[in-house]
CSV table of C-alpha atoms in Angstrom, one decimal:
chain,number,residue,atom,x,y,z
A,1060,UNK,CA,0.0,0.0,0.0
A,1061,UNK,CA,1.3,3.5,-0.8
A,1062,UNK,CA,2.1,5.9,2.0
A,1063,UNK,CA,1.7,9.7,2.1
A,1064,UNK,CA,4.5,12.1,1.6
A,1065,UNK,CA,4.8,14.4,4.6
A,1066,UNK,CA,5.7,17.5,2.8
A,1067,UNK,CA,4.3,17.3,-0.7
A,1068,UNK,CA,1.2,15.4,-0.1
A,1069,UNK,CA,2.2,12.9,-2.7
A,1070,UNK,CA,2.1,9.1,-2.5
A,1071,UNK,CA,5.1,6.9,-3.1
A,1072,UNK,CA,4.8,4.1,-5.6
A,1073,UNK,CA,3.7,0.7,-4.2
A,1074,UNK,CA,6.5,-1.9,-4.4
A,1075,UNK,CA,5.7,-5.3,-5.8
A,1076,UNK,CA,7.9,-6.9,-3.2
A,1077,UNK,CA,7.6,-4.6,-0.1
A,1078,UNK,CA,4.8,-2.7,1.5
A,1079,UNK,CA,6.9,0.0,3.0
A,1080,UNK,CA,6.4,3.6,3.8
A,1081,UNK,CA,8.4,6.8,4.3
A,1082,UNK,CA,9.1,9.0,7.2
A,1083,UNK,CA,7.9,12.6,7.0
A,1084,UNK,CA,7.1,15.7,9.1
A,1085,UNK,CA,4.2,17.1,11.0
A,1086,UNK,CA,5.6,20.6,10.5
A,1087,UNK,CA,7.7,20.7,7.3
A,1088,UNK,CA,8.2,24.4,7.3
A,1089,UNK,CA,9.7,24.7,10.8
A,1090,UNK,CA,13.5,25.0,10.9
A,1091,UNK,CA,15.7,22.5,12.8
A,1092,UNK,CA,16.3,23.3,16.4
A,1093,UNK,CA,20.1,24.0,15.6
A,1094,UNK,CA,22.6,24.0,12.9
A,1095,UNK,CA,24.7,20.8,12.7
A,1096,UNK,CA,28.0,22.1,14.0
A,1097,UNK,CA,30.7,20.8,16.2
A,1098,UNK,CA,29.7,23.3,18.9
A,1099,UNK,CA,26.2,21.9,19.0
A,1100,UNK,CA,27.3,18.3,18.8
A,1101,UNK,CA,29.6,18.8,21.7
A,1102,UNK,CA,26.8,20.4,23.7
A,1103,UNK,CA,24.5,17.5,23.0
A,1104,UNK,CA,27.2,15.0,23.9
A,1105,UNK,CA,27.7,16.8,27.2
A,1106,UNK,CA,24.0,16.8,28.0
A,1107,UNK,CA,23.7,13.1,27.3
A,1108,UNK,CA,27.0,11.8,28.6
A,1109,UNK,CA,27.4,9.1,31.2
A,1110,UNK,CA,27.7,11.0,34.5
A,1111,UNK,CA,26.1,14.0,32.9
A,1112,UNK,CA,22.9,15.9,33.7
A,1113,UNK,CA,20.6,13.3,32.3
A,1114,UNK,CA,22.3,10.3,34.2
A,1115,UNK,CA,20.4,9.2,37.3
A,1116,UNK,CA,23.7,8.1,38.9
A,1117,UNK,CA,22.2,4.8,40.2
A,1118,UNK,CA,24.2,2.6,42.4
A,1119,UNK,CA,24.3,-0.6,40.1
A,1120,UNK,CA,26.1,-2.8,42.5
A,1121,UNK,CA,23.0,-4.6,43.8
A,1122,UNK,CA,20.0,-5.1,41.4
A,1123,UNK,CA,17.8,-6.3,44.3
A,1124,UNK,CA,18.5,-3.2,46.4
A,1125,UNK,CA,17.6,-0.9,43.4
A,1126,UNK,CA,14.1,-2.3,43.8
A,1127,UNK,CA,13.8,-2.7,47.6
A,1128,UNK,CA,15.9,0.3,48.8
A,1129,UNK,CA,14.6,3.6,47.3
A,1130,UNK,CA,17.9,5.4,48.3
A,1131,UNK,CA,19.8,3.2,45.8
A,1132,UNK,CA,17.8,4.8,42.9
A,1133,UNK,CA,16.8,8.1,44.4
A,1134,UNK,CA,16.7,9.9,41.0
A,1135,UNK,CA,14.2,7.4,39.5
A,1136,UNK,CA,11.0,8.3,41.3
A,1137,UNK,CA,8.0,5.9,41.1
A,1138,UNK,CA,5.1,6.7,38.8
A,1139,UNK,CA,1.9,6.0,40.8
A,1140,UNK,CA,-0.3,5.8,37.7
A,1141,UNK,CA,1.8,3.5,35.2
A,1142,UNK,CA,3.1,0.0,36.0
A,1143,UNK,CA,6.4,-1.3,34.8
A,1144,UNK,CA,5.1,-3.3,31.9
A,1145,UNK,CA,3.9,-0.3,29.9
A,1146,UNK,CA,7.6,0.6,29.1
A,1147,UNK,CA,7.8,-2.6,27.2
A,1148,UNK,CA,4.4,-2.5,25.7
A,1149,UNK,CA,5.4,0.9,24.3
A,1150,UNK,CA,8.6,-0.7,22.8
A,1151,UNK,CA,6.5,-3.4,21.3
A,1152,UNK,CA,4.2,-0.8,19.6
A,1153,UNK,CA,7.2,1.1,18.4
A,1154,UNK,CA,8.5,-2.0,16.6
A,1155,UNK,CA,5.1,-2.6,15.1
A,1156,UNK,CA,5.0,1.0,13.6
A,1157,UNK,CA,8.6,1.7,12.5
A,1158,UNK,CA,11.8,0.1,11.4
A,1159,UNK,CA,14.7,2.2,10.2
A,1160,UNK,CA,18.0,0.3,10.0
A,1161,UNK,CA,19.6,2.7,7.6
A,1162,UNK,CA,19.8,6.2,9.1
A,1163,UNK,CA,23.1,7.3,10.6
A,1164,UNK,CA,24.0,9.6,13.5
A,1165,UNK,CA,27.0,10.9,11.7
A,1166,UNK,CA,25.3,12.8,8.9
A,1167,UNK,CA,22.2,14.9,8.3
A,1168,UNK,CA,19.1,13.0,7.1
A,1169,UNK,CA,16.2,13.8,4.9
A,1170,UNK,CA,13.4,11.8,6.6
A,1171,UNK,CA,11.3,11.8,3.3
A,1172,UNK,CA,14.2,9.8,1.8
A,1173,UNK,CA,14.4,7.2,4.5
A,1174,UNK,CA,12.5,4.0,4.0
A,1175,UNK,CA,10.4,2.6,6.8
A,1176,UNK,CA,10.8,-1.1,6.6
A,1177,UNK,CA,7.5,-1.5,8.5
A,1178,UNK,CA,4.0,-0.8,7.4
A,1179,UNK,CA,3.0,2.4,9.3
A,1180,UNK,CA,0.1,0.7,11.0
A,1181,UNK,CA,-0.8,-1.1,14.2
A,1182,UNK,CA,-1.5,-4.4,12.5
A,1183,UNK,CA,1.0,-6.8,14.3
A,1184,UNK,CA,3.1,-7.5,11.2
A,1185,UNK,CA,5.9,-7.8,13.7
A,1186,UNK,CA,4.1,-10.9,15.0
A,1187,UNK,CA,2.6,-12.3,11.8
A,1188,UNK,CA,5.5,-11.5,9.4
A,1189,UNK,CA,4.1,-12.1,5.9
A,1190,UNK,CA,1.7,-14.7,7.0
A,1191,UNK,CA,1.8,-18.6,6.7
A,1192,UNK,CA,2.8,-18.5,3.1
A,1193,UNK,CA,5.5,-15.8,3.1
A,1194,UNK,CA,6.8,-16.5,6.6
A,1195,UNK,CA,6.3,-20.2,7.1
A,1196,UNK,CA,9.2,-20.3,9.7
A,1197,UNK,CA,6.9,-18.5,12.2
A,1198,UNK,CA,4.1,-21.1,12.0
A,1199,UNK,CA,3.7,-24.5,13.6
A,1200,UNK,CA,3.6,-27.2,10.9
A,1201,UNK,CA,2.2,-29.8,13.3
A,1202,UNK,CA,-1.1,-27.8,13.3
A,1203,UNK,CA,-3.1,-27.4,10.1
A,1204,UNK,CA,0.0,-27.8,8.0
A,1205,UNK,CA,1.4,-24.6,9.3
A,1206,UNK,CA,-1.5,-22.5,8.1
A,1207,UNK,CA,-3.1,-21.2,11.3
A,1208,UNK,CA,-1.0,-21.4,14.4
A,1209,UNK,CA,2.1,-19.5,15.5
A,1210,UNK,CA,5.1,-21.4,16.7
A,1211,UNK,CA,6.3,-21.4,20.4
A,1212,UNK,CA,8.8,-23.6,22.1
A,1213,UNK,CA,9.4,-24.8,25.6
A,1214,UNK,CA,12.3,-23.7,27.8
A,1215,UNK,CA,14.1,-26.9,28.9
A,1216,UNK,CA,14.6,-27.0,32.6
A,1217,UNK,CA,12.4,-24.1,33.5
A,1218,UNK,CA,10.1,-26.2,35.7
A,1219,UNK,CA,13.1,-26.7,38.0
A,1220,UNK,CA,13.3,-22.9,38.7
A,1221,UNK,CA,9.6,-22.2,38.8
A,1222,UNK,CA,7.6,-22.3,42.0
A,1223,UNK,CA,4.5,-23.6,40.2
A,1224,UNK,CA,6.4,-26.5,38.6
A,1225,UNK,CA,5.3,-25.5,35.0
A,1226,UNK,CA,7.4,-25.6,32.0
A,1227,UNK,CA,7.7,-22.1,30.6
A,1228,UNK,CA,7.7,-21.1,26.9
A,1229,UNK,CA,10.0,-19.1,24.7
A,1230,UNK,CA,10.0,-17.7,21.3
A,1231,UNK,CA,11.0,-20.3,18.6
A,1232,UNK,CA,14.7,-20.1,17.9
A,1233,UNK,CA,17.2,-21.8,15.6
A,1234,UNK,CA,20.3,-23.6,16.6
A,1235,UNK,CA,22.2,-20.4,17.0
A,1236,UNK,CA,19.6,-19.1,19.5
A,1237,UNK,CA,18.3,-16.5,16.9
A,1238,UNK,CA,14.6,-15.9,17.4
A,1239,UNK,CA,12.3,-16.7,14.6
A,1240,UNK,CA,10.1,-13.7,14.8
A,1241,UNK,CA,8.7,-11.1,12.4
A,1242,UNK,CA,11.0,-8.4,13.9
A,1243,UNK,CA,14.4,-9.2,15.3
A,1244,UNK,CA,14.1,-6.2,17.7
A,1245,UNK,CA,11.4,-8.0,19.6
A,1246,UNK,CA,14.2,-10.2,21.1
A,1247,UNK,CA,16.3,-7.2,22.2
A,1248,UNK,CA,15.4,-7.8,25.9
A,1249,UNK,CA,13.8,-10.6,27.9
A,1250,UNK,CA,10.6,-8.5,28.7
A,1251,UNK,CA,9.7,-7.6,25.1
A,1252,UNK,CA,10.6,-11.1,24.0
A,1253,UNK,CA,8.2,-12.6,26.5
A,1254,UNK,CA,5.6,-9.9,25.4
A,1255,UNK,CA,6.0,-11.1,21.8
A,1256,UNK,CA,5.4,-14.6,23.1
A,1257,UNK,CA,2.2,-13.6,24.9
A,1258,UNK,CA,0.9,-12.2,21.6
A,1259,UNK,CA,1.8,-15.5,19.8
A,1260,UNK,CA,-0.1,-17.4,22.6
A,1261,UNK,CA,-3.1,-15.1,22.4
A,1262,UNK,CA,-3.3,-15.7,18.7
A,1263,UNK,CA,-3.2,-19.5,19.2
A,1264,UNK,CA,-5.9,-19.2,21.8
A,1265,UNK,CA,-8.1,-17.2,19.4
A,1266,UNK,CA,-7.4,-19.8,16.6
A,1267,UNK,CA,-8.8,-22.6,18.9
A,1268,UNK,CA,-11.9,-20.5,19.7
A,1269,UNK,CA,-12.5,-19.6,16.1
A,1270,UNK,CA,-12.4,-23.3,15.1
A,1271,UNK,CA,-15.0,-24.1,17.8
A,1272,UNK,CA,-17.2,-21.2,16.9
A,1273,UNK,CA,-17.1,-21.7,13.1
A,1274,UNK,CA,-17.3,-25.5,13.1
A,1275,UNK,CA,-16.4,-27.5,10.1
A,1276,UNK,CA,-16.6,-26.3,6.5
A,1277,UNK,CA,-14.0,-23.5,6.8
A,1278,UNK,CA,-10.6,-23.8,5.3
A,1279,UNK,CA,-7.3,-23.2,7.3
A,1280,UNK,CA,-6.8,-20.0,5.4
A,1281,UNK,CA,-10.3,-18.7,6.4
A,1282,UNK,CA,-9.7,-19.7,10.1
A,1283,UNK,CA,-6.4,-17.9,10.1
A,1284,UNK,CA,-7.8,-14.7,8.6
A,1285,UNK,CA,-10.7,-14.6,11.1
A,1286,UNK,CA,-8.3,-15.2,14.1
A,1287,UNK,CA,-5.9,-12.5,12.8
A,1288,UNK,CA,-8.7,-10.0,12.5
A,1289,UNK,CA,-9.9,-10.8,16.0
A,1290,UNK,CA,-6.4,-10.4,17.5
A,1291,UNK,CA,-5.6,-7.3,15.6
A,1292,UNK,CA,-8.9,-5.6,16.7
A,1293,UNK,CA,-8.4,-6.5,20.3
A,1294,UNK,CA,-4.9,-5.2,20.1
A,1295,UNK,CA,-6.0,-1.9,18.6
A,1296,UNK,CA,-8.7,-1.5,21.2
A,1297,UNK,CA,-6.1,-2.1,24.0
A,1298,UNK,CA,-3.8,0.5,22.5
A,1299,UNK,CA,-6.6,3.1,22.1
A,1300,UNK,CA,-8.3,2.5,25.4
A,1301,UNK,CA,-5.6,1.5,27.8
A,1302,UNK,CA,-2.1,2.3,26.6
A,1303,UNK,CA,-2.9,5.7,25.1
A,1304,UNK,CA,-4.9,7.3,28.0
A,1305,UNK,CA,-2.4,5.9,30.4
A,1306,UNK,CA,0.5,7.5,28.4
A,1307,UNK,CA,-0.9,10.8,27.3
A,1308,UNK,CA,-3.7,11.4,29.9
A,1309,UNK,CA,-7.4,10.6,29.5
A,1310,UNK,CA,-8.3,14.2,28.3
A,1311,UNK,CA,-5.9,14.3,25.4
A,1312,UNK,CA,-6.7,10.7,24.4
A,1313,UNK,CA,-10.4,11.1,24.5
A,1314,UNK,CA,-10.2,14.4,22.5
A,1315,UNK,CA,-8.1,13.0,19.7
A,1316,UNK,CA,-10.1,9.8,19.5
A,1317,UNK,CA,-13.4,11.7,19.3
A,1318,UNK,CA,-12.4,14.6,17.1
A,1319,UNK,CA,-9.5,13.1,15.1
A,1320,UNK,CA,-6.0,14.5,14.6
A,1321,UNK,CA,-5.6,18.3,14.1
A,1322,UNK,CA,-1.9,18.2,12.9
A,1323,UNK,CA,-1.2,14.7,11.6
A,1324,UNK,CA,-2.6,14.9,8.1
A,1325,UNK,CA,-1.9,12.8,5.0
A,1326,UNK,CA,-3.3,12.5,1.5
A,1327,UNK,CA,-3.6,8.8,0.8
A,1328,UNK,CA,-2.2,6.7,3.7
A,1329,UNK,CA,-0.5,7.7,6.9
A,1330,UNK,CA,3.3,8.0,7.3
A,1331,UNK,CA,5.6,8.2,10.3
A,1332,UNK,CA,6.5,11.8,11.4
A,1333,UNK,CA,10.0,12.3,12.7
A,1334,UNK,CA,8.6,14.5,15.5
A,1335,UNK,CA,7.0,11.3,16.7
A,1336,UNK,CA,9.6,8.7,16.0
A,1337,UNK,CA,12.7,10.6,16.8
A,1338,UNK,CA,11.4,12.7,19.6
A,1339,UNK,CA,8.0,12.4,21.3
A,1340,UNK,CA,7.6,8.6,21.2
A,1341,UNK,CA,11.0,8.2,22.7
A,1342,UNK,CA,9.6,9.2,26.1
A,1343,UNK,CA,9.7,5.5,27.0
A,1344,UNK,CA,13.4,5.6,27.5
A,1345,UNK,CA,12.8,7.7,30.6
A,1346,UNK,CA,10.6,5.1,32.0
A,1347,UNK,CA,13.2,2.3,32.1
A,1348,UNK,CA,14.2,1.2,35.5
A,1349,UNK,CA,17.8,0.1,36.2
A,1350,UNK,CA,16.7,-3.3,37.4
A,1351,UNK,CA,13.7,-5.6,37.5
A,1352,UNK,CA,12.4,-8.8,39.1
A,1353,UNK,CA,11.9,-11.1,36.1
A,1354,UNK,CA,10.3,-13.9,38.1
A,1355,UNK,CA,9.8,-15.4,41.5
A,1356,UNK,CA,12.1,-18.3,40.8
A,1357,UNK,CA,11.7,-21.1,43.3
A,1358,UNK,CA,10.3,-19.0,46.1
A,1359,UNK,CA,7.9,-16.1,46.3
A,1360,UNK,CA,9.2,-15.2,49.8
A,1361,UNK,CA,12.9,-15.6,49.3
A,1362,UNK,CA,14.5,-12.9,47.1
A,1363,UNK,CA,17.7,-14.9,46.8
A,1364,UNK,CA,15.8,-17.6,44.9
A,1365,UNK,CA,14.2,-15.0,42.5
A,1366,UNK,CA,15.6,-13.7,39.2
A,1367,UNK,CA,16.4,-10.0,39.9
A,1368,UNK,CA,18.7,-8.4,37.2
A,1369,UNK,CA,19.9,-5.1,35.9
A,1370,UNK,CA,18.2,-4.2,32.7
A,1371,UNK,CA,21.5,-4.1,31.0
A,1372,UNK,CA,24.9,-5.0,32.4
A,1373,UNK,CA,28.0,-4.8,30.3
A,1374,UNK,CA,30.0,-7.0,32.7
A,1375,UNK,CA,27.5,-9.8,32.6
A,1376,UNK,CA,29.6,-12.0,30.5
A,1377,UNK,CA,27.9,-15.5,30.5
A,1378,UNK,CA,27.3,-16.0,26.8
A,1379,UNK,CA,24.4,-18.4,27.5
A,1380,UNK,CA,22.7,-16.9,30.6
A,1381,UNK,CA,24.0,-13.4,31.4
A,1382,UNK,CA,22.9,-11.9,34.7
A,1383,UNK,CA,20.9,-9.1,33.0
A,1384,UNK,CA,17.7,-8.9,31.0
A,1385,UNK,CA,19.3,-8.8,27.5
A,1386,UNK,CA,17.5,-10.9,24.9
A,1387,UNK,CA,18.8,-13.5,22.4
A,1388,UNK,CA,19.2,-16.1,25.1
A,1389,UNK,CA,17.4,-19.3,26.2
A,1390,UNK,CA,18.0,-20.6,29.7
A,1391,UNK,CA,15.8,-22.2,32.4
A,1392,UNK,CA,15.3,-19.0,34.4
A,1393,UNK,CA,14.8,-16.6,31.5
A,1394,UNK,CA,11.0,-16.3,31.7
A,1395,UNK,CA,8.7,-13.7,33.2
A,1396,UNK,CA,6.1,-13.7,35.9
A,1397,UNK,CA,3.9,-10.9,34.6
A,1398,UNK,CA,2.6,-10.0,38.1
A,1399,UNK,CA,5.6,-7.7,38.5
A,1400,UNK,CA,4.8,-5.8,35.3
A,1401,UNK,CA,1.0,-5.4,35.1
A,1402,UNK,CA,-1.6,-5.1,37.9
A,1403,UNK,CA,-3.4,-8.3,38.6
A,1404,UNK,CA,-4.6,-7.1,41.9
A,1405,UNK,CA,-2.3,-9.3,44.0
A,1406,UNK,CA,0.0,-6.4,45.3
A,1407,UNK,CA,3.0,-7.7,43.4
A,1408,UNK,CA,3.2,-5.1,40.6
A,1409,UNK,CA,6.0,-2.6,40.4
A,1410,UNK,CA,5.5,1.0,39.3
A,1411,UNK,CA,7.1,2.5,36.2
A,1412,UNK,CA,9.6,5.3,36.6
A,1413,UNK,CA,8.3,8.8,36.1
A,1414,UNK,CA,8.7,10.5,32.8
A,1415,UNK,CA,11.4,13.2,33.2
A,1416,UNK,CA,14.8,14.3,31.9
A,1417,UNK,CA,16.7,11.6,34.0
A,1418,UNK,CA,17.5,8.2,32.5
A,1419,UNK,CA,18.6,5.1,34.4
A,1420,UNK,CA,22.3,4.8,34.5
A,1421,UNK,CA,22.2,1.4,32.7
A,1422,UNK,CA,21.2,3.2,29.5
A,1423,UNK,CA,24.4,5.1,29.3
A,1424,UNK,CA,26.5,2.0,28.3
A,1425,UNK,CA,24.6,0.3,25.5
A,1426,UNK,CA,25.9,-2.9,24.0
A,1427,UNK,CA,26.4,-3.6,20.4
A,1428,UNK,CA,26.6,-0.1,18.9
A,1429,UNK,CA,28.6,0.5,15.7
A,1430,UNK,CA,32.3,1.4,16.3
A,1431,UNK,CA,32.8,5.1,16.8
A,1432,UNK,CA,29.2,5.8,17.7
A,1433,UNK,CA,28.0,6.9,21.2
A,1434,UNK,CA,27.0,4.2,23.6
A,1435,UNK,CA,24.9,6.6,25.7
A,1436,UNK,CA,21.2,6.3,24.7
A,1437,UNK,CA,20.6,9.9,25.8
A,1438,UNK,CA,23.4,11.1,23.4
A,1439,UNK,CA,22.1,9.0,20.6
A,1440,UNK,CA,18.6,10.4,20.9
A,1441,UNK,CA,19.8,14.0,21.1
A,1442,UNK,CA,22.1,13.5,18.1
A,1443,UNK,CA,19.3,11.9,16.1
A,1444,UNK,CA,17.1,15.1,16.7
A,1445,UNK,CA,20.0,17.0,15.1
A,1446,UNK,CA,20.7,14.8,12.1
A,1447,UNK,CA,17.0,14.4,11.3
A,1448,UNK,CA,16.6,18.2,11.6
A,1449,UNK,CA,13.8,18.0,14.1
A,1450,UNK,CA,12.4,21.4,15.1
A,1451,UNK,CA,12.7,22.7,18.7
A,1452,UNK,CA,10.2,22.0,21.3
A,1453,UNK,CA,9.4,25.7,21.6
A,1454,UNK,CA,8.6,26.0,17.9
A,1455,UNK,CA,6.4,22.9,17.8
A,1456,UNK,CA,4.5,24.2,20.8
A,1457,UNK,CA,3.9,27.4,19.0
A,1458,UNK,CA,2.9,25.6,15.8
A,1459,UNK,CA,0.4,23.6,17.7
A,1460,UNK,CA,-1.0,26.6,19.5
A,1461,UNK,CA,-0.2,25.0,22.9
A,1462,UNK,CA,1.4,26.5,25.9
A,1463,UNK,CA,5.1,26.9,25.7
A,1464,UNK,CA,7.3,25.9,28.7
A,1465,UNK,CA,8.3,29.0,30.7
A,1466,UNK,CA,12.0,29.9,30.2
A,1467,UNK,CA,12.7,29.2,33.8
A,1468,UNK,CA,11.8,25.5,33.3
A,1469,UNK,CA,14.8,25.1,31.0
A,1470,UNK,CA,17.3,27.3,32.9
A,1471,UNK,CA,19.7,24.3,33.4
A,1472,UNK,CA,20.3,24.2,29.6
A,1473,UNK,CA,21.6,27.7,29.5
A,1474,UNK,CA,25.3,26.8,29.9
A,1475,UNK,CA,24.8,24.6,26.8
A,1476,UNK,CA,22.9,27.2,24.9
A,1477,UNK,CA,19.9,24.9,24.4
A,1478,UNK,CA,17.4,26.7,26.6
A,1479,UNK,CA,15.8,28.8,23.9
A,1480,UNK,CA,15.8,26.2,21.2
A,1481,UNK,CA,15.6,22.9,22.9
A,1482,UNK,CA,15.7,19.5,21.2
A,1483,UNK,CA,12.2,18.2,21.0
A,1484,UNK,CA,12.9,14.9,22.8
A,1485,UNK,CA,14.4,16.6,25.8
A,1486,UNK,CA,11.6,19.2,25.7
A,1487,UNK,CA,8.9,16.5,25.7
A,1488,UNK,CA,10.5,14.8,28.8
A,1489,UNK,CA,10.8,18.1,30.7
A,1490,UNK,CA,7.2,19.1,29.7
A,1491,UNK,CA,5.9,15.8,31.2
A,1492,UNK,CA,7.9,16.4,34.3
A,1493,UNK,CA,6.7,20.0,34.8
A,1494,UNK,CA,3.1,19.9,33.6
A,1495,UNK,CA,2.0,16.4,34.6
A,1496,UNK,CA,4.4,15.6,37.5
A,1497,UNK,CA,6.0,12.9,35.3
A,1498,UNK,CA,2.8,10.8,35.4
A,1499,UNK,CA,2.0,11.1,31.7
A,1500,UNK,CA,3.1,13.2,28.8
A,1501,UNK,CA,2.4,16.9,28.7
A,1502,UNK,CA,0.4,18.9,26.1
A,1503,UNK,CA,2.9,18.8,23.2
A,1504,UNK,CA,4.3,15.4,23.6
A,1505,UNK,CA,0.9,13.9,24.5
A,1506,UNK,CA,-0.7,15.4,21.5
A,1507,UNK,CA,1.9,14.2,19.0
A,1508,UNK,CA,1.8,10.7,20.4
A,1509,UNK,CA,-2.0,10.5,20.5
A,1510,UNK,CA,-2.5,12.0,17.0
A,1511,UNK,CA,-0.1,9.6,15.3
A,1512,UNK,CA,-1.4,6.5,17.1
A,1513,UNK,CA,-5.0,7.4,16.5
A,1514,UNK,CA,-4.2,8.5,12.9
A,1515,UNK,CA,-2.5,5.3,12.1
A,1516,UNK,CA,-5.5,3.2,13.2
A,1517,UNK,CA,-8.0,5.5,11.6
A,1518,UNK,CA,-5.9,5.4,8.4
A,1519,UNK,CA,-5.8,1.6,8.3
A,1520,UNK,CA,-8.6,0.4,6.1
A,1521,UNK,CA,-8.7,-3.0,7.9
A,1522,UNK,CA,-8.8,-1.5,11.5
A,1523,UNK,CA,-11.9,-1.8,13.6
A,1524,UNK,CA,-12.3,2.0,13.6
A,1525,UNK,CA,-12.7,1.7,9.7
A,1526,UNK,CA,-14.5,-1.6,9.5
A,1527,UNK,CA,-16.8,-1.5,12.5
A,1528,UNK,CA,-16.3,1.6,14.8
A,1529,UNK,CA,-19.0,0.4,17.2
A,1530,UNK,CA,-17.3,-2.9,17.9
A,1531,UNK,CA,-16.4,-3.9,21.4
A,1532,UNK,CA,-14.0,-6.7,22.5
A,1533,UNK,CA,-15.3,-10.2,23.0
A,1534,UNK,CA,-12.5,-11.2,25.2
A,1535,UNK,CA,-11.9,-9.3,28.6
A,1536,UNK,CA,-14.8,-8.2,30.8
A,1537,UNK,CA,-17.6,-5.7,30.5
A,1538,UNK,CA,-16.7,-4.7,26.9
A,1539,UNK,CA,-13.2,-3.8,27.8
A,1540,UNK,CA,-9.9,-5.4,27.1
A,1541,UNK,CA,-6.6,-4.8,28.9
A,1542,UNK,CA,-3.0,-6.2,29.0
A,1543,UNK,CA,-4.1,-8.2,32.1
A,1544,UNK,CA,-6.9,-9.6,29.9
A,1545,UNK,CA,-4.6,-10.4,27.0
A,1546,UNK,CA,-2.1,-12.2,29.2
A,1547,UNK,CA,-4.7,-14.1,31.1
A,1548,UNK,CA,-6.5,-15.2,28.0
A,1549,UNK,CA,-3.2,-16.3,26.4
A,1550,UNK,CA,-2.4,-18.5,29.4
A,1551,UNK,CA,0.7,-16.6,30.1
A,1552,UNK,CA,0.0,-16.0,33.8
A,1553,UNK,CA,0.5,-18.5,36.6
A,1554,UNK,CA,-0.6,-18.3,40.2
A,1555,UNK,CA,2.2,-17.1,42.5
A,1556,UNK,CA,1.4,-18.3,46.1
């Protein structure tokens, strides 16, 4: 399907082999926040450096204490309204909307010339790939000849480290431990990998229910198509009615859903604006905690038997089972108990970190970056705002006719000469901190995120908003559907005594 051109309102030709889009701009006439000079790059590097103004200075010596002792992570305050799992749900959504493996931090970029290797829609192509015919490696050939059911695999030995005695599941992997998934980024860390697994399991549950509901007389292809529609619509509902209001605030989410986007416009099909992908939607990096409890191991009452780990630990050198939450591994303890991440009402859930201009220290030493590029996630984000020529937060606020942050709220940037023309990513984080207490995005950031997400779903001709806008979920309770409902329906939750 062709996708709209952000600046010219044109559509790009449809490829016979790929259904890809382009990135574009919400505000194509706004200038970049700064010229790409060494002076500016040095200022951004200083702002985003390890040990710099954005580093939370966490004590990383004890992953358990980072959770149980607030003093060990004093600069990462709890968010009372968002639980820990929403960080990774947001990452999963990002991978479903965008994939840009080609742009560089070293040179200026024209976003309209960058190909998005993902259809700009919330349609779970990161789960389904090209479907049973084009991506047969994702499907279980022991069921309906590989035409209906997504493949999952057991984690050998996991029952021995699980208090419920159940064998846990993992993504399918080849002999080199590479996950067989529609998007390799969904194996970047253990949490998003297990979230991908939950969507596989939810689809498989829906397949079983569709078979029962339809009875005989339907082909495998028809069963798959109906199950895929049901899964996609429940996913879109969850995004619009749980993730979005939690992230941007109910007022903004309700307004954009009811009245449609004001600034995100396209001619034929939606595109991905850089103000969203490079700036506003990267708010989730501020939500990452330095460490997490992955599971309760062999004892819900003994922390020493549970799997606590730093989110990322460069010195965790075990190639098969590192002592952090990186992905790409299969080992008996590498599974999740979801009660830590979403609220099942049992008192075990952990809150997210507030959205602010402080990032957990683990994010300042990223692994696997190209030689010569920064390993600080903050620096990488700031430089990407520069190379993609993203306008300043102040100019975007003016263009959206929204309140601009008072100058005093950005005084700390004066020594770097970024206080009057602030990178949009940093501005969005500071705006959330100042205007919403870090509990959700502020007016500019929230509006950008809400408009793009609602716009992508409204622009998808197969979405429930286009096909049946009065539809309500059939799974869940009371016409609603949440992540807790998805995980429960998928059979991804076990009882922890």
